[in-house]
Amino acid sequence: ATVAADLSRGSPTAGLAEFVAELDERAAAQHAPTVQGVTLASLHAAKGLEWDAVFLVGLADGTVPLQHAVTDEQIEEERRLLYVGITRAREHLQLSWAASRTPNGRRSRRASRFLPEPDGPNARPTRRRAGRSAPVCRICGAALQLASERALRRCPDCPSDYDEELFDRLRTWRAEQSGERKVPAYVVFSDATLTAIAQARPSSVPQLLAVPGIGRTKLDLYGADLLALVRGPGAPGEPETRPPDRHRNVTRK
């Protein structure tokens, strides 16, 4: 309301387009408001600014840190970014996350791994899914904390047993896909997912879907290429299967 009033006093004929332009200009300047009001800002845009009260929302795993952050360096960068947001508050700080992405949706989201376990009288106990245990290293049995470790199903220091030649073919193919689609390489597949493919050497669609980092969408986009890469150059493809022709009429003379 204050922005609209200021704009109206300076330009009585201003309309919606001018109001939006004024908001864009103020956002680009990244100045904290000098009057009572609410500032909407990303964690990146909040660097160098401070407010008496700060509300950080959407702190769910997959958002903070982003699901594409898989290496230790990327995870730590996400942690530092959250620290920037937390330290913008002078007096009051509130952190929140939603168990569901949409109202009345499936409550499958979890709080960011960067947040401590809730305690106190208002804390709600976290429900764990029955029958699921924390992932452990398949070599030494230690608990796996990072997404990259869970994708490989082993600790970074434990010996690897993946096919290095296949891994090199996968990286070359990923670079080609990245260039064709004009997206970063990690958007196609992360190194952890490529390593997991080189370890598992899936030979069928169900085996490919069992590899961490491969869902239905990426299966539709890249599944045939991945299976061909695993088979290797010159290897025969899967034989074509045709449904039986049940409606063919055979006339004998």
mmCIF file of C-alpha atoms in Angstrom:
data_model
loop_
_atom_site.group_PDB
_atom_site.id
_atom_site.type_symbol
_atom_site.label_atom_id
_atom_site.label_comp_id
_atom_site.label_asym_id
_atom_site.label_seq_id
_atom_site.Cartn_x
_atom_site.Cartn_y
_atom_site.Cartn_z
ATOM 1 C CA ALA A 1 0.000 0.000 0.000
ATOM 2 C CA THR A 2 2.854 2.391 0.824
ATOM 3 C CA VAL A 3 4.496 1.775 -2.553
ATOM 4 C CA ALA A 4 1.206 2.403 -4.359
ATOM 5 C CA ALA A 5 0.618 5.621 -2.394
ATOM 6 C CA ASP A 6 4.133 6.886 -3.112
ATOM 7 C CA LEU A 7 3.728 6.112 -6.803
ATOM 8 C CA SER A 8 0.299 7.766 -6.940
ATOM 9 C CA ARG A 9 1.610 10.976 -5.395
ATOM 10 C CA GLY A 10 4.474 11.156 -7.863
ATOM 11 C CA SER A 11 2.461 10.042 -10.897
ATOM 12 C CA PRO A 12 -1.331 10.299 -10.449
ATOM 13 C CA THR A 13 -2.016 8.590 -13.800
ATOM 14 C CA ALA A 14 0.187 5.568 -13.075
ATOM 15 C CA GLY A 15 -1.416 2.176 -13.689
ATOM 16 C CA LEU A 16 -0.617 -1.447 -12.990
ATOM 17 C CA ALA A 17 2.321 -1.558 -15.414
ATOM 18 C CA GLU A 18 3.989 1.394 -13.684
ATOM 19 C CA PHE A 19 3.363 -0.179 -10.275
ATOM 20 C CA VAL A 20 5.027 -3.441 -11.354
ATOM 21 C CA ALA A 21 7.951 -1.499 -12.818
ATOM 22 C CA GLU A 22 8.364 0.334 -9.500
ATOM 23 C CA LEU A 23 8.457 -2.986 -7.631
ATOM 24 C CA ASP A 24 11.048 -4.350 -10.066
ATOM 25 C CA GLU A 25 13.196 -1.253 -9.607
ATOM 26 C CA ARG A 26 13.069 -1.530 -5.826
ATOM 27 C CA ALA A 27 13.884 -5.237 -5.981
ATOM 28 C CA ALA A 28 16.869 -4.564 -8.232
ATOM 29 C CA ALA A 29 18.167 -1.915 -5.814
ATOM 30 C CA GLN A 30 18.016 -4.485 -2.963
ATOM 31 C CA HIS A 31 17.556 -1.822 -0.289
ATOM 32 C CA ALA A 32 15.852 -2.742 2.951
ATOM 33 C CA PRO A 33 12.657 -0.707 3.431
ATOM 34 C CA THR A 34 12.834 2.276 5.773
ATOM 35 C CA VAL A 35 9.145 2.000 6.663
ATOM 36 C CA GLN A 36 7.126 -0.788 8.161
ATOM 37 C CA GLY A 37 6.527 -3.409 5.508
ATOM 38 C CA VAL A 38 7.426 -6.838 4.171
ATOM 39 C CA THR A 39 10.356 -7.581 1.879
ATOM 40 C CA LEU A 40 10.282 -10.738 -0.234
ATOM 41 C CA ALA A 41 13.798 -11.844 -1.126
ATOM 42 C CA SER A 42 15.729 -14.945 -2.091
ATOM 43 C CA LEU A 43 18.656 -16.093 0.035
ATOM 44 C CA HIS A 44 21.043 -14.819 -2.627
ATOM 45 C CA ALA A 45 19.389 -11.390 -2.762
ATOM 46 C CA ALA A 46 19.407 -11.087 1.044
ATOM 47 C CA LYS A 47 23.194 -10.982 1.290
ATOM 48 C CA GLY A 48 24.320 -7.809 3.035
ATOM 49 C CA LEU A 49 20.824 -6.884 4.278
ATOM 50 C CA GLU A 50 19.292 -7.147 7.753
ATOM 51 C CA TRP A 51 15.782 -7.014 9.210
ATOM 52 C CA ASP A 52 14.356 -7.041 12.718
ATOM 53 C CA ALA A 53 12.317 -10.155 11.894
ATOM 54 C CA VAL A 54 13.071 -12.807 9.285
ATOM 55 C CA PHE A 55 10.855 -15.713 8.190
ATOM 56 C CA LEU A 56 12.593 -18.458 6.222
ATOM 57 C CA VAL A 57 10.021 -20.701 4.550
ATOM 58 C CA GLY A 58 10.196 -23.836 2.430
ATOM 59 C CA LEU A 59 13.099 -25.381 4.341
ATOM 60 C CA ALA A 60 12.419 -28.915 3.110
ATOM 61 C CA ASP A 61 14.946 -31.471 1.947
ATOM 62 C CA GLY A 62 15.213 -31.150 -1.819
ATOM 63 C CA THR A 63 14.825 -27.384 -1.608
ATOM 64 C CA VAL A 64 17.436 -26.642 1.079
ATOM 65 C CA PRO A 65 19.709 -28.171 -0.027
ATOM 66 C CA LEU A 66 18.590 -28.389 -3.637
ATOM 67 C CA GLN A 67 18.105 -31.919 -4.910
ATOM 68 C CA HIS A 68 20.723 -31.283 -7.601
ATOM 69 C CA ALA A 69 23.395 -30.603 -4.945
ATOM 70 C CA VAL A 70 25.129 -33.984 -4.675
ATOM 71 C CA THR A 71 28.848 -33.343 -4.130
ATOM 72 C CA ASP A 72 30.288 -32.375 -0.751
ATOM 73 C CA GLU A 73 31.203 -28.932 -2.104
ATOM 74 C CA GLN A 74 27.676 -28.303 -3.398
ATOM 75 C CA ILE A 75 26.139 -29.427 -0.094
ATOM 76 C CA GLU A 76 28.415 -27.108 1.884
ATOM 77 C CA GLU A 77 27.567 -24.183 -0.414
ATOM 78 C CA GLU A 78 23.871 -24.781 0.282
ATOM 79 C CA ARG A 79 24.622 -24.878 4.019
ATOM 80 C CA ARG A 80 26.456 -21.536 3.816
ATOM 81 C CA LEU A 81 23.533 -20.031 1.905
ATOM 82 C CA LEU A 82 21.108 -21.038 4.661
ATOM 83 C CA TYR A 83 23.486 -19.503 7.213
ATOM 84 C CA VAL A 84 23.287 -16.233 5.274
ATOM 85 C CA GLY A 85 19.505 -16.266 5.587
ATOM 86 C CA ILE A 86 19.533 -17.082 9.302
ATOM 87 C CA THR A 87 21.974 -14.295 10.135
ATOM 88 C CA ARG A 88 19.828 -11.637 8.424
ATOM 89 C CA ALA A 89 17.587 -11.465 11.529
ATOM 90 C CA ARG A 90 18.384 -8.926 14.267
ATOM 91 C CA GLU A 91 15.775 -9.994 16.837
ATOM 92 C CA HIS A 92 13.242 -12.545 15.550
ATOM 93 C CA LEU A 93 13.788 -15.599 13.366
ATOM 94 C CA GLN A 94 11.239 -18.204 12.277
ATOM 95 C CA LEU A 95 12.037 -21.300 10.218
ATOM 96 C CA SER A 96 9.305 -23.366 8.575
ATOM 97 C CA TRP A 97 8.720 -26.113 6.039
ATOM 98 C CA ALA A 98 5.676 -27.906 4.650
ATOM 99 C CA ALA A 99 5.142 -31.665 4.814
ATOM 100 C CA SER A 100 3.173 -31.451 1.550
ATOM 101 C CA ARG A 101 3.828 -29.423 -1.584
ATOM 102 C CA THR A 102 0.115 -28.701 -2.064
ATOM 103 C CA PRO A 103 -2.881 -28.399 0.311
ATOM 104 C CA ASN A 104 -4.296 -31.823 1.179
ATOM 105 C CA GLY A 105 -1.444 -33.407 -0.763
ATOM 106 C CA ARG A 106 0.682 -36.352 0.196
ATOM 107 C CA ARG A 107 2.667 -35.581 3.365
ATOM 108 C CA SER A 108 5.947 -37.039 2.170
ATOM 109 C CA ARG A 109 8.347 -34.109 2.521
ATOM 110 C CA ARG A 110 10.921 -33.889 5.295
ATOM 111 C CA ALA A 111 12.583 -30.956 7.009
ATOM 112 C CA SER A 112 15.969 -29.876 5.684
ATOM 113 C CA ARG A 113 18.828 -32.009 6.946
ATOM 114 C CA PHE A 114 20.483 -28.734 8.019
ATOM 115 C CA LEU A 115 17.836 -28.126 10.693
ATOM 116 C CA PRO A 116 18.165 -29.610 14.187
ATOM 117 C CA GLU A 117 15.636 -32.101 15.480
ATOM 118 C CA PRO A 118 12.618 -30.221 16.919
ATOM 119 C CA ASP A 119 12.213 -30.097 20.676
ATOM 120 C CA GLY A 120 10.128 -28.224 23.226
ATOM 121 C CA PRO A 121 6.404 -28.297 24.022
ATOM 122 C CA ASN A 122 5.303 -27.337 20.496
ATOM 123 C CA ALA A 123 7.465 -29.854 18.679
ATOM 124 C CA ARG A 124 5.768 -32.556 16.671
ATOM 125 C CA PRO A 125 7.393 -35.985 16.554
ATOM 126 C CA THR A 126 8.580 -36.988 13.119
ATOM 127 C CA ARG A 127 6.823 -40.059 11.788
ATOM 128 C CA ARG A 128 9.133 -42.575 10.190
ATOM 129 C CA ARG A 129 7.964 -44.905 7.494
ATOM 130 C CA ALA A 130 7.694 -48.437 8.728
ATOM 131 C CA GLY A 131 10.034 -50.984 7.248
ATOM 132 C CA ARG A 132 12.638 -48.479 6.030
ATOM 133 C CA SER A 133 16.047 -48.211 7.651
ATOM 134 C CA ALA A 134 18.807 -45.653 7.195
ATOM 135 C CA PRO A 135 21.022 -46.465 4.180
ATOM 136 C CA VAL A 136 24.430 -47.906 5.006
ATOM 137 C CA CYS A 137 27.609 -48.463 3.032
ATOM 138 C CA ARG A 138 27.483 -51.815 1.233
ATOM 139 C CA ILE A 139 31.224 -52.268 1.881
ATOM 140 C CA CYS A 140 31.919 -51.145 5.469
ATOM 141 C CA GLY A 141 28.371 -50.843 6.854
ATOM 142 C CA ALA A 142 28.699 -47.207 8.008
ATOM 143 C CA ALA A 143 25.663 -44.907 7.825
ATOM 144 C CA LEU A 144 25.468 -42.839 4.637
ATOM 145 C CA GLN A 145 24.674 -39.137 5.200
ATOM 146 C CA LEU A 146 25.154 -37.344 1.876
ATOM 147 C CA ALA A 147 22.993 -37.788 -1.208
ATOM 148 C CA SER A 148 26.077 -38.643 -3.279
ATOM 149 C CA GLU A 149 26.981 -41.410 -0.817
ATOM 150 C CA ARG A 150 23.451 -42.827 -0.894
ATOM 151 C CA ALA A 151 23.485 -42.856 -4.691
ATOM 152 C CA LEU A 152 26.744 -44.837 -4.722
ATOM 153 C CA ARG A 153 25.642 -46.969 -1.754
ATOM 154 C CA ARG A 154 29.132 -46.688 -0.288
ATOM 155 C CA CYS A 155 31.407 -44.251 1.562
ATOM 156 C CA PRO A 156 33.656 -42.018 -0.570
ATOM 157 C CA ASP A 157 36.752 -43.563 1.033
ATOM 158 C CA CYS A 158 35.683 -47.168 0.472
ATOM 159 C CA PRO A 159 37.117 -48.894 -2.622
ATOM 160 C CA SER A 160 35.000 -48.558 -5.744
ATOM 161 C CA ASP A 161 34.168 -51.433 -8.044
ATOM 162 C CA TYR A 162 32.601 -49.628 -10.989
ATOM 163 C CA ASP A 163 33.455 -50.175 -14.646
ATOM 164 C CA GLU A 164 35.784 -47.259 -15.446
ATOM 165 C CA GLU A 165 35.492 -47.749 -19.214
ATOM 166 C CA LEU A 166 31.701 -47.628 -18.984
ATOM 167 C CA PHE A 167 31.906 -44.572 -16.723
ATOM 168 C CA ASP A 168 34.013 -42.765 -19.350
ATOM 169 C CA ARG A 169 31.453 -43.622 -22.058
ATOM 170 C CA LEU A 170 28.657 -42.326 -19.844
ATOM 171 C CA ARG A 171 30.475 -39.041 -19.185
ATOM 172 C CA THR A 172 31.131 -38.525 -22.900
ATOM 173 C CA TRP A 173 27.487 -39.237 -23.697
ATOM 174 C CA ARG A 174 26.347 -36.865 -20.922
ATOM 175 C CA ALA A 175 28.491 -34.048 -22.342
ATOM 176 C CA GLU A 176 26.847 -34.565 -25.745
ATOM 177 C CA GLN A 177 23.355 -34.507 -24.221
ATOM 178 C CA SER A 178 24.211 -31.403 -22.218
ATOM 179 C CA GLY A 179 25.321 -29.587 -25.359
ATOM 180 C CA GLU A 180 22.315 -30.664 -27.417
ATOM 181 C CA ARG A 181 19.774 -29.729 -24.740
ATOM 182 C CA LYS A 182 21.685 -26.606 -23.627
ATOM 183 C CA VAL A 183 21.532 -27.570 -19.945
ATOM 184 C CA PRO A 184 24.280 -28.113 -17.352
ATOM 185 C CA ALA A 185 25.703 -31.630 -17.280
ATOM 186 C CA TYR A 186 24.382 -32.339 -13.779
ATOM 187 C CA VAL A 187 20.822 -31.702 -15.007
ATOM 188 C CA VAL A 188 21.199 -34.703 -17.317
ATOM 189 C CA PHE A 189 22.755 -36.918 -14.616
ATOM 190 C CA SER A 190 25.064 -36.304 -11.670
ATOM 191 C CA ASP A 191 28.454 -37.994 -11.392
ATOM 192 C CA ALA A 192 27.046 -40.065 -8.543
ATOM 193 C CA THR A 193 24.272 -41.440 -10.771
ATOM 194 C CA LEU A 194 26.710 -42.228 -13.589
ATOM 195 C CA THR A 195 28.954 -44.035 -11.115
ATOM 196 C CA ALA A 196 25.974 -46.000 -9.810
ATOM 197 C CA ILE A 197 25.117 -47.038 -13.384
ATOM 198 C CA ALA A 198 28.714 -48.118 -13.985
ATOM 199 C CA GLN A 199 28.574 -50.163 -10.780
ATOM 200 C CA ALA A 200 25.209 -51.824 -11.336
ATOM 201 C CA ARG A 201 25.513 -52.291 -15.141
ATOM 202 C CA PRO A 202 21.713 -52.549 -15.555
ATOM 203 C CA SER A 203 20.584 -54.634 -18.509
ATOM 204 C CA SER A 204 16.824 -54.062 -18.329
ATOM 205 C CA VAL A 205 14.340 -51.290 -17.636
ATOM 206 C CA PRO A 206 13.488 -52.520 -14.097
ATOM 207 C CA GLN A 207 17.185 -52.681 -13.214
ATOM 208 C CA LEU A 208 17.690 -49.190 -14.622
ATOM 209 C CA LEU A 209 14.819 -47.811 -12.540
ATOM 210 C CA ALA A 210 16.447 -49.295 -9.438
ATOM 211 C CA VAL A 211 19.489 -47.028 -9.887
ATOM 212 C CA PRO A 212 19.304 -43.958 -7.581
ATOM 213 C CA GLY A 213 18.736 -40.798 -9.600
ATOM 214 C CA ILE A 214 16.734 -42.431 -12.405
ATOM 215 C CA GLY A 215 12.974 -41.939 -12.416
ATOM 216 C CA ARG A 216 10.287 -42.354 -15.024
ATOM 217 C CA THR A 217 10.961 -38.991 -16.675
ATOM 218 C CA LYS A 218 14.660 -39.619 -17.201
ATOM 219 C CA LEU A 219 13.965 -43.201 -18.152
ATOM 220 C CA ASP A 220 11.733 -41.967 -20.988
ATOM 221 C CA LEU A 221 14.372 -39.457 -22.088
ATOM 222 C CA TYR A 222 17.548 -41.484 -21.762
ATOM 223 C CA GLY A 223 16.676 -45.106 -20.974
ATOM 224 C CA ALA A 224 17.388 -46.558 -24.430
ATOM 225 C CA ASP A 225 20.718 -44.709 -24.661
ATOM 226 C CA LEU A 226 21.812 -45.869 -21.211
ATOM 227 C CA LEU A 227 21.031 -49.526 -21.881
ATOM 228 C CA ALA A 228 22.924 -49.314 -25.192
ATOM 229 C CA LEU A 229 25.914 -47.733 -23.441
ATOM 230 C CA VAL A 230 25.934 -50.480 -20.821
ATOM 231 C CA ARG A 231 25.835 -53.176 -23.530
ATOM 232 C CA GLY A 232 28.827 -51.508 -25.147
ATOM 233 C CA PRO A 233 29.776 -50.681 -28.744
ATOM 234 C CA GLY A 234 28.991 -53.424 -31.218
ATOM 235 C CA ALA A 235 26.846 -55.387 -28.791
ATOM 236 C CA PRO A 236 23.528 -56.610 -30.184
ATOM 237 C CA GLY A 237 20.415 -54.877 -28.902
ATOM 238 C CA GLU A 238 17.490 -56.554 -27.283
ATOM 239 C CA PRO A 239 15.510 -58.665 -29.746
ATOM 240 C CA GLU A 240 12.309 -57.075 -30.925
ATOM 241 C CA THR A 241 9.216 -58.754 -29.564
ATOM 242 C CA ARG A 242 5.947 -58.669 -31.474
ATOM 243 C CA PRO A 243 2.544 -59.533 -30.079
ATOM 244 C CA PRO A 244 0.925 -62.601 -31.631
ATOM 245 C CA ASP A 245 -1.324 -61.904 -34.606
ATOM 246 C CA ARG A 246 -4.585 -63.245 -33.266
ATOM 247 C CA HIS A 247 -6.814 -61.884 -36.001
ATOM 248 C CA ARG A 248 -5.068 -63.228 -39.066
ATOM 249 C CA ASN A 249 -7.292 -65.460 -41.165
ATOM 250 C CA VAL A 250 -5.572 -68.384 -42.826
ATOM 251 C CA THR A 251 -7.310 -69.940 -45.803
ATOM 252 C CA ARG A 252 -6.215 -73.376 -46.822
ATOM 253 C CA LYS A 253 -6.769 -74.613 -50.305
#
